[in-house]
Amino acid sequence: MQNIPLNIGVTGENGSGKSTFINAFRGLNDGDDGAACTGCTETTETADPYLHPRDANVTFWDFPGIGSDENRAAGYTKKVNLDKCDFFIIISANRFTENDVRLAKEIKKMKKKFYFVRSKIDSDLYNEKKKLKTSFNREETLTAIINNCIEGLQDAGFESPQVFLVSSFNIQEYDFPLLQETLERELPEHKRNALLMTTPITSLEIIERKKKDFQAQIKYYAAASAVGAAVPVPGLSTAVDVGILIAAVTQYVHGFGLDTPTMKRLAVRTGVSYDDLHGVIVSPLAAAEITKELILKVLATLSGTAFLMAAEEGSRFIPFIGIPVAAALSSFTTSRLLNYILNMLAEDAQRVFTKAFSQ
Ligand code: GDP
């Protein structure tokens, strides 16, 4: 499940905010290693790939706009190899253009999903506020923008288009969280894991959804640990268990954005210092390198665990009956430990999110 690729196509006119969106989705700030160049005027003819910093299976493709030339449009789909993407985000900083619509129709022909994103909403609100002063109404302005986009797309032949209002400078606001939820819901099951793993934390609900997803996978880790325990070689059961714990815990830490590089980037983006963000963390597993030693240290602090491990170790050497008993115990221990650690890390993620965005 952890090796399934996810390819996300992002397209729109030059200057519409594609690069900034791709960076925001990956939790990167301008100038970070691997960040797409924003505000760059040069146009490429091919699609540029941008890998997710924590998961090389997830790639964002920055597609050049389709252009208005009919001949170019005809060869476009093949030339840029649109087919490789699982779904597409079509971005516009204004009403969607004829070119955006033309591209959406090409994507539809390929029976793939696409989502319209109206970018730079923060700047629209700012301008409207300057213009209307005391009569400014945030909700009315947002409704007017979305209606304007929807009408344009309906005129172009889309019956009930869905448009998401986004500011890549504040992804926790406006419709970005709704876009994340929609993508999660509409992606095929086997791809959803890759998205959930890498999707940025923009709300407490996302933390909860990630936690549920991780919880649903615990049975696989527990089963793997049962297989390991069933092999009657002294020491192997515990060694296999720790390896499994490292894999699972690393996934949780990354998924919740609790690894040090992600937290440092969050600090830069929000202006809340890294020390302040780190200060709300309780678990020793967050913002740390997940090693065997660290896992064992944490396990030693959990009451009852040592007993379960000892019981498992002893039972494996009782012929016939011992092996199934050890397998069940190992599976139970792994499952119990992972649930405990998952809850602890989810709570840390909530505290970090609240600290980062509540000021
Ligand atoms: P691209 O050519 O489509 O890749 O567009 P860029 O991502 O390079 O963005 C073009 C310009 O718009 C840059 O100056 C960005 O800083 C700015 N921009 C992009 N997204 C936003 C946004 O959500 N809000 C605001 N205010 N500016 C944005």
Tab-separated table of C-alpha atoms and ligand atoms in Angstrom:
chain	number	residue	atom	x	y	z
A	1	MET	CA	0.000	0.000	0.000
A	2	GLN	CA	2.904	2.307	0.743
A	3	ASN	CA	4.313	1.942	-2.770
A	4	ILE	CA	1.272	2.868	-4.820
A	5	PRO	CA	2.008	5.930	-6.968
A	6	LEU	CA	-0.288	8.935	-7.070
A	7	ASN	CA	0.076	11.461	-9.896
A	8	ILE	CA	-1.720	14.777	-9.615
A	9	GLY	CA	-1.905	17.036	-12.661
A	10	VAL	CA	-2.093	20.788	-12.095
A	11	THR	CA	-2.834	23.040	-15.006
A	12	GLY	CA	-3.947	26.562	-15.829
A	13	GLU	CA	-2.718	29.733	-17.474
A	14	ASN	CA	0.678	31.106	-16.671
A	15	GLY	CA	0.519	33.222	-13.506
A	16	SER	CA	-2.684	31.560	-12.238
A	17	GLY	CA	-0.866	30.237	-9.174
A	18	LYS	CA	-0.045	26.630	-10.159
A	19	SER	CA	3.462	26.565	-8.697
A	20	THR	CA	2.380	28.230	-5.462
A	21	PHE	CA	-0.470	25.728	-5.133
A	22	ILE	CA	1.845	22.752	-5.775
A	23	ASN	CA	4.240	24.038	-3.120
A	24	ALA	CA	1.461	24.668	-0.595
A	25	PHE	CA	0.020	21.191	-1.132
A	26	ARG	CA	3.466	19.737	-0.417
A	27	GLY	CA	3.976	21.939	2.659
A	28	LEU	CA	6.883	23.762	0.982
A	29	ASN	CA	7.662	27.462	1.180
A	30	ASP	CA	9.181	29.536	-1.621
A	31	GLY	CA	12.870	28.753	-1.927
A	32	ASP	CA	12.736	25.426	-0.044
A	33	ASP	CA	14.616	22.504	-1.604
A	34	GLY	CA	12.436	21.026	-4.345
A	35	ALA	CA	10.001	23.961	-4.345
A	36	ALA	CA	8.568	24.991	-7.728
A	37	CYS	CA	9.666	28.417	-8.901
A	38	THR	CA	6.843	30.893	-8.280
A	39	GLY	CA	6.331	34.087	-10.214
A	40	CYS	CA	8.515	32.704	-13.026
A	41	THR	CA	7.502	33.868	-16.450
A	42	GLU	CA	9.239	31.244	-18.571
A	43	THR	CA	6.869	28.656	-19.995
A	44	THR	CA	7.713	25.042	-20.671
A	45	GLU	CA	6.207	22.862	-23.356
A	46	THR	CA	6.303	19.717	-21.261
A	47	ALA	CA	4.958	18.799	-17.839
A	48	ASP	CA	7.357	19.377	-14.936
A	49	PRO	CA	7.277	16.792	-12.117
A	50	TYR	CA	7.456	17.813	-8.443
A	51	LEU	CA	7.842	15.040	-5.898
A	52	HIS	CA	6.376	15.183	-2.446
A	53	PRO	CA	9.232	15.747	0.047
A	54	ARG	CA	8.095	12.915	2.317
A	55	ASP	CA	6.810	10.434	-0.237
A	56	ALA	CA	8.411	9.873	-3.620
A	57	ASN	CA	5.307	7.983	-4.765
A	58	VAL	CA	3.305	11.196	-4.860
A	59	THR	CA	4.105	13.464	-7.806
A	60	PHE	CA	2.554	16.750	-8.824
A	61	TRP	CA	2.785	17.570	-12.536
A	62	ASP	CA	2.824	21.205	-13.562
A	63	PHE	CA	1.264	21.184	-17.035
A	64	PRO	CA	1.655	24.069	-19.432
A	65	GLY	CA	-1.668	25.646	-20.460
A	66	ILE	CA	-3.296	24.070	-23.524
A	67	GLY	CA	-3.205	27.388	-25.423
A	68	SER	CA	-5.746	28.793	-27.840
A	69	ASP	CA	-4.313	27.318	-31.045
A	70	GLU	CA	-6.625	24.517	-32.277
A	71	ASN	CA	-3.743	22.588	-33.912
A	72	ARG	CA	-1.680	22.704	-30.754
A	73	ALA	CA	-4.642	21.603	-28.671
A	74	ALA	CA	-5.125	18.560	-30.905
A	75	GLY	CA	-1.674	17.126	-30.134
A	76	TYR	CA	-1.514	18.454	-26.593
A	77	THR	CA	-2.920	15.471	-24.708
A	78	LYS	CA	-0.358	13.059	-26.177
A	79	LYS	CA	2.532	15.496	-26.093
A	80	VAL	CA	2.318	16.222	-22.397
A	81	ASN	CA	1.087	12.690	-21.620
A	82	LEU	CA	-1.947	13.692	-19.577
A	83	ASP	CA	-2.811	10.039	-19.215
A	84	LYS	CA	-0.271	9.475	-16.462
A	85	CYS	CA	-2.284	11.495	-13.924
A	86	ASP	CA	-4.889	10.108	-11.570
A	87	PHE	CA	-6.817	13.409	-11.490
A	88	PHE	CA	-6.379	17.068	-12.388
A	89	ILE	CA	-6.641	20.433	-10.707
A	90	ILE	CA	-7.464	23.251	-13.136
A	91	ILE	CA	-6.474	26.587	-11.636
A	92	SER	CA	-7.558	30.067	-12.563
A	93	ALA	CA	-7.090	33.398	-10.810
A	94	ASN	CA	-10.197	34.753	-12.603
A	95	ARG	CA	-13.123	33.270	-14.476
A	96	PHE	CA	-12.078	30.023	-16.156
A	97	THR	CA	-10.981	30.633	-19.725
A	98	GLU	CA	-11.904	28.871	-22.947
A	99	ASN	CA	-8.555	27.103	-22.738
A	100	ASP	CA	-9.285	25.794	-19.249
A	101	VAL	CA	-12.618	24.488	-20.499
A	102	ARG	CA	-11.025	22.902	-23.565
A	103	LEU	CA	-8.572	21.075	-21.327
A	104	ALA	CA	-11.318	19.951	-18.946
A	105	LYS	CA	-13.137	18.444	-21.922
A	106	GLU	CA	-9.996	16.562	-23.001
A	107	ILE	CA	-9.636	15.211	-19.468
A	108	LYS	CA	-13.289	14.207	-19.418
A	109	LYS	CA	-12.787	12.283	-22.669
A	110	MET	CA	-10.073	10.309	-20.877
A	111	LYS	CA	-12.668	9.497	-18.166
A	112	LYS	CA	-10.565	11.146	-15.487
A	113	LYS	CA	-11.663	13.517	-12.758
A	114	PHE	CA	-10.850	17.199	-12.667
A	115	TYR	CA	-11.475	19.913	-10.107
A	116	PHE	CA	-11.742	23.640	-10.730
A	117	VAL	CA	-9.778	25.756	-8.272
A	118	ARG	CA	-10.235	29.518	-8.195
A	119	SER	CA	-6.961	30.804	-6.740
A	120	LYS	CA	-5.753	33.946	-4.912
A	121	ILE	CA	-8.970	34.399	-2.935
A	122	ASP	CA	-7.096	36.298	-0.200
A	123	SER	CA	-6.173	38.938	-2.714
A	124	ASP	CA	-9.782	39.245	-4.006
A	125	LEU	CA	-11.065	39.724	-0.478
A	126	TYR	CA	-8.382	42.277	0.268
A	127	ASN	CA	-9.216	44.286	-2.860
A	128	GLU	CA	-12.963	44.158	-2.264
A	129	LYS	CA	-12.489	45.312	1.305
A	130	LYS	CA	-10.402	48.253	0.107
A	131	LYS	CA	-13.047	49.108	-2.453
A	132	LEU	CA	-16.253	48.639	-0.450
A	133	LYS	CA	-14.898	49.680	2.970
A	134	THR	CA	-17.724	49.479	5.544
A	135	SER	CA	-20.191	47.796	3.185
A	136	PHE	CA	-17.754	44.914	2.600
A	137	ASN	CA	-19.231	41.518	3.380
A	138	ARG	CA	-16.885	38.548	3.267
A	139	GLU	CA	-19.515	35.884	2.658
A	140	GLU	CA	-21.241	37.881	-0.079
A	141	THR	CA	-17.937	38.449	-1.838
A	142	LEU	CA	-17.064	34.748	-1.722
A	143	THR	CA	-20.506	33.800	-3.018
A	144	ALA	CA	-20.224	36.308	-5.865
A	145	ILE	CA	-16.810	34.897	-6.897
A	146	ILE	CA	-17.957	31.290	-6.873
A	147	ASN	CA	-21.209	32.085	-8.713
A	148	ASN	CA	-19.300	33.996	-11.348
A	149	CYS	CA	-17.013	30.993	-11.957
A	150	ILE	CA	-19.881	28.494	-11.990
A	151	GLU	CA	-21.911	30.592	-14.464
A	152	GLY	CA	-18.907	30.814	-16.791
A	153	LEU	CA	-18.420	27.054	-16.709
A	154	GLN	CA	-22.137	26.407	-17.219
A	155	ASP	CA	-22.081	28.693	-20.276
A	156	ALA	CA	-19.216	26.530	-21.547
A	157	GLY	CA	-21.288	23.369	-21.207
A	158	PHE	CA	-20.589	22.017	-17.720
A	159	GLU	CA	-23.917	21.301	-16.063
A	160	SER	CA	-23.081	21.460	-12.373
A	161	PRO	CA	-19.404	22.269	-11.983
A	162	GLN	CA	-17.840	22.298	-8.549
A	163	VAL	CA	-15.423	25.162	-7.911
A	164	PHE	CA	-13.130	25.455	-4.885
A	165	LEU	CA	-12.020	28.869	-3.664
A	166	VAL	CA	-8.423	28.671	-2.485
A	167	SER	CA	-5.621	30.850	-1.204
A	168	SER	CA	-2.315	29.018	-1.410
A	169	PHE	CA	-1.019	31.451	1.215
A	170	ASN	CA	-3.660	30.260	3.736
A	171	ILE	CA	-4.593	26.696	2.866
A	172	GLN	CA	-6.381	26.145	6.159
A	173	GLU	CA	-8.950	28.760	5.073
A	174	TYR	CA	-11.661	28.906	2.374
A	175	ASP	CA	-12.269	25.668	0.397
A	176	PHE	CA	-8.877	23.961	0.486
A	177	PRO	CA	-9.938	21.586	3.329
A	178	LEU	CA	-13.130	20.813	1.370
A	179	LEU	CA	-11.044	20.100	-1.725
A	180	GLN	CA	-8.885	17.695	0.309
A	181	GLU	CA	-11.975	15.918	1.622
A	182	THR	CA	-13.484	15.684	-1.866
A	183	LEU	CA	-10.290	14.246	-3.333
A	184	GLU	CA	-10.072	11.683	-0.524
A	185	ARG	CA	-13.690	10.680	-1.053
A	186	GLU	CA	-13.497	10.409	-4.830
A	187	LEU	CA	-10.150	8.655	-5.161
A	188	PRO	CA	-10.158	4.872	-5.559
A	189	GLU	CA	-9.506	3.147	-2.237
A	190	HIS	CA	-5.991	1.958	-3.118
A	191	LYS	CA	-4.864	5.513	-3.990
A	192	ARG	CA	-6.455	7.198	-0.995
A	193	ASN	CA	-3.730	6.082	1.365
A	194	ALA	CA	-1.025	7.931	-0.608
A	195	LEU	CA	-3.114	11.107	-0.569
A	196	LEU	CA	-3.988	10.878	3.104
A	197	MET	CA	-0.360	10.262	4.001
A	198	THR	CA	0.841	13.385	2.228
A	199	THR	CA	-2.081	15.780	2.369
A	200	PRO	CA	-1.184	18.757	4.589
A	201	ILE	CA	-2.799	19.285	7.982
A	202	THR	CA	-5.314	22.067	7.434
A	203	SER	CA	-7.904	21.190	10.069
A	204	LEU	CA	-8.476	19.092	13.171
A	205	GLU	CA	-10.843	16.933	11.088
A	206	ILE	CA	-8.018	15.941	8.750
A	207	ILE	CA	-6.025	14.725	11.731
A	208	GLU	CA	-9.011	12.638	12.760
A	209	ARG	CA	-9.412	11.194	9.240
A	210	LYS	CA	-5.721	10.340	9.047
A	211	LYS	CA	-5.943	8.693	12.450
A	212	LYS	CA	-8.913	6.557	11.354
A	213	ASP	CA	-7.030	5.509	8.224
A	214	PHE	CA	-3.955	4.564	10.224
A	215	GLN	CA	-6.139	2.706	12.713
A	216	ALA	CA	-7.675	0.667	9.911
A	217	GLN	CA	-4.189	-0.451	8.854
A	218	ILE	CA	-3.088	-1.647	12.296
A	219	LYS	CA	-4.498	-5.108	11.622
A	220	TYR	CA	-1.945	-5.590	8.792
A	221	TYR	CA	0.962	-4.648	11.025
A	222	ALA	CA	-0.443	-6.884	13.747
A	223	ALA	CA	-0.804	-9.785	11.304
A	224	ALA	CA	2.774	-9.323	10.090
A	225	SER	CA	3.932	-9.361	13.665
A	226	ALA	CA	1.980	-12.588	14.304
A	227	VAL	CA	3.791	-14.244	11.388
A	228	GLY	CA	7.122	-13.116	12.811
A	229	ALA	CA	6.254	-14.443	16.247
A	230	ALA	CA	5.296	-17.824	14.797
A	231	VAL	CA	8.893	-18.520	13.805
A	232	PRO	CA	10.493	-20.255	16.777
A	233	VAL	CA	13.922	-18.628	16.666
A	234	PRO	CA	15.054	-16.990	19.894
A	235	GLY	CA	15.058	-13.213	19.605
A	236	LEU	CA	13.366	-13.064	16.204
A	237	SER	CA	9.899	-12.280	17.448
A	238	THR	CA	10.988	-9.127	19.233
A	239	ALA	CA	13.274	-8.087	16.365
A	240	VAL	CA	10.437	-8.393	13.850
A	241	ASP	CA	8.078	-6.535	16.109
A	242	VAL	CA	10.405	-3.570	16.534
A	243	GLY	CA	10.956	-3.371	12.766
A	244	ILE	CA	7.208	-3.280	12.253
A	245	LEU	CA	6.781	-0.657	14.946
A	246	ILE	CA	9.467	1.541	13.357
A	247	ALA	CA	7.731	1.331	9.946
A	248	ALA	CA	4.305	2.146	11.374
A	249	VAL	CA	5.441	4.921	13.712
A	250	THR	CA	7.501	6.595	10.972
A	251	GLN	CA	4.368	6.596	8.827
A	252	TYR	CA	2.322	8.216	11.614
A	253	VAL	CA	4.951	10.877	12.324
A	254	HIS	CA	5.195	11.777	8.628
A	255	GLY	CA	1.463	11.580	8.030
A	256	PHE	CA	0.752	13.967	10.900
A	257	GLY	CA	3.522	16.326	9.750
A	258	LEU	CA	5.379	15.816	13.033
A	259	ASP	CA	8.807	15.220	11.478
A	260	THR	CA	11.378	17.944	12.101
A	261	PRO	CA	11.671	19.295	8.498
A	262	THR	CA	7.870	19.603	8.134
A	263	MET	CA	7.563	21.331	11.507
A	264	LYS	CA	10.360	23.749	10.597
A	265	ARG	CA	8.598	24.642	7.347
A	266	LEU	CA	5.332	25.094	9.239
A	267	ALA	CA	7.126	27.489	11.584
A	268	VAL	CA	8.344	29.570	8.620
A	269	ARG	CA	4.903	29.588	7.009
A	270	THR	CA	2.945	30.544	10.111
A	271	GLY	CA	5.480	32.766	11.842
A	272	VAL	CA	5.153	30.703	15.048
A	273	SER	CA	8.675	29.710	16.085
A	274	TYR	CA	9.823	26.088	15.805
A	275	ASP	CA	10.561	26.092	19.539
A	276	ASP	CA	7.004	27.158	20.313
A	277	LEU	CA	5.589	24.442	18.056
A	278	HIS	CA	7.950	21.880	19.526
A	279	GLY	CA	7.032	23.051	23.029
A	280	VAL	CA	3.468	21.664	22.779
A	281	ILE	CA	4.647	18.172	21.815
A	282	VAL	CA	4.287	15.495	24.489
A	283	SER	CA	5.326	12.274	22.744
A	284	PRO	CA	9.060	11.518	22.570
A	285	LEU	CA	8.393	10.012	19.117
A	286	ALA	CA	7.416	13.299	17.452
A	287	ALA	CA	10.117	15.517	15.920
A	288	ALA	CA	12.639	12.728	16.464
A	289	GLU	CA	14.367	10.122	14.367
A	290	ILE	CA	12.478	6.854	14.813
A	291	THR	CA	15.138	4.313	15.728
A	292	LYS	CA	15.028	0.922	17.401
A	293	GLU	CA	16.567	2.437	20.537
A	294	LEU	CA	13.952	5.189	20.741
A	295	ILE	CA	11.085	2.722	20.234
A	296	LEU	CA	12.459	0.412	22.929
A	297	LYS	CA	12.899	3.357	25.284
A	298	VAL	CA	9.283	4.401	24.780
A	299	LEU	CA	8.048	0.822	25.164
A	300	ALA	CA	9.893	0.494	28.451
A	301	THR	CA	7.804	3.330	29.852
A	302	LEU	CA	4.480	1.676	29.004
A	303	SER	CA	3.094	-0.403	31.838
A	304	GLY	CA	2.074	-3.942	31.002
A	305	THR	CA	4.022	-4.077	27.756
A	306	ALA	CA	7.102	-5.713	29.222
A	307	PHE	CA	4.887	-8.374	30.740
A	308	LEU	CA	3.197	-9.104	27.410
A	309	MET	CA	6.510	-9.324	25.602
A	310	ALA	CA	7.910	-11.678	28.211
A	311	ALA	CA	4.790	-13.863	28.051
A	312	GLU	CA	5.109	-14.054	24.278
A	313	GLU	CA	8.801	-14.939	24.392
A	314	GLY	CA	8.199	-17.780	26.875
A	315	SER	CA	5.196	-19.268	25.110
A	316	ARG	CA	6.967	-19.780	21.769
A	317	PHE	CA	9.045	-22.606	23.155
A	318	ILE	CA	6.094	-24.724	24.235
A	319	PRO	CA	5.766	-27.199	21.313
A	320	PHE	CA	2.563	-27.138	19.196
A	321	ILE	CA	0.384	-25.058	21.513
A	322	GLY	CA	3.062	-22.424	22.045
A	323	ILE	CA	3.320	-21.143	18.475
A	324	PRO	CA	-0.323	-20.078	17.993
A	325	VAL	CA	-0.353	-18.607	21.481
A	326	ALA	CA	2.815	-16.601	20.769
A	327	ALA	CA	1.395	-15.438	17.436
A	328	ALA	CA	-1.800	-14.238	19.070
A	329	LEU	CA	0.101	-12.493	21.842
A	330	SER	CA	2.495	-10.787	19.438
A	331	SER	CA	-0.352	-9.617	17.257
A	332	PHE	CA	-2.239	-8.355	20.296
A	333	THR	CA	0.835	-6.568	21.673
A	334	THR	CA	1.626	-4.878	18.351
A	335	SER	CA	-1.957	-3.788	17.882
A	336	ARG	CA	-2.202	-2.467	21.428
A	337	LEU	CA	1.079	-0.583	21.156
A	338	LEU	CA	0.287	0.945	17.785
A	339	ASN	CA	-3.120	2.155	18.955
A	340	TYR	CA	-1.517	3.734	21.983
A	341	ILE	CA	1.234	5.466	19.969
A	342	LEU	CA	-1.213	6.561	17.273
A	343	ASN	CA	-3.448	8.273	19.838
A	344	MET	CA	-0.448	9.960	21.405
A	345	LEU	CA	0.813	11.300	18.046
A	346	ALA	CA	-2.659	12.384	16.888
A	347	GLU	CA	-2.977	14.434	20.074
A	348	ASP	CA	0.416	16.011	19.403
A	349	ALA	CA	-0.671	16.836	15.851
A	350	GLN	CA	-3.788	18.556	17.224
A	351	ARG	CA	-1.738	20.598	19.675
A	352	VAL	CA	0.778	21.632	16.985
A	353	PHE	CA	-2.017	22.590	14.557
A	354	THR	CA	-3.826	24.635	17.206
A	355	LYS	CA	-0.600	26.379	18.227
A	356	ALA	CA	0.312	27.133	14.612
A	357	PHE	CA	-3.024	28.587	13.549
A	358	SER	CA	-4.702	29.984	16.630
A	359	GLN	CA	-2.774	33.264	16.821
B	1	GDP	P1	2.090	29.863	-12.168
B	1	GDP	O1	2.751	30.625	-13.268
B	1	GDP	O2	0.717	29.422	-12.559
B	1	GDP	O3	2.924	28.735	-11.659
B	1	GDP	O4	1.852	30.908	-10.979
B	1	GDP	P2	2.717	31.156	-9.670
B	1	GDP	O5	2.457	30.102	-8.653
B	1	GDP	O6	4.127	31.371	-10.065
B	1	GDP	O7	2.051	32.507	-9.125
B	1	GDP	C1	2.059	33.705	-9.838
B	1	GDP	C2	2.012	34.864	-8.834
B	1	GDP	O8	0.806	34.805	-8.088
B	1	GDP	C3	3.152	34.801	-7.812
B	1	GDP	O9	3.586	36.121	-7.571
B	1	GDP	C4	2.495	34.227	-6.573
B	1	GDP	O10	3.096	34.676	-5.376
B	1	GDP	C5	1.085	34.766	-6.694
B	1	GDP	N1	0.126	33.854	-6.043
B	1	GDP	C6	-0.018	32.536	-6.274
B	1	GDP	N2	-0.974	32.033	-5.482
B	1	GDP	C7	-1.444	33.042	-4.735
B	1	GDP	C8	-2.457	33.142	-3.728
B	1	GDP	O11	-3.115	32.175	-3.337
B	1	GDP	N3	-2.671	34.389	-3.205
B	1	GDP	C9	-1.987	35.491	-3.618
B	1	GDP	N4	-2.266	36.665	-3.039
B	1	GDP	N5	-1.022	35.426	-4.560
B	1	GDP	C10	-0.756	34.227	-5.110
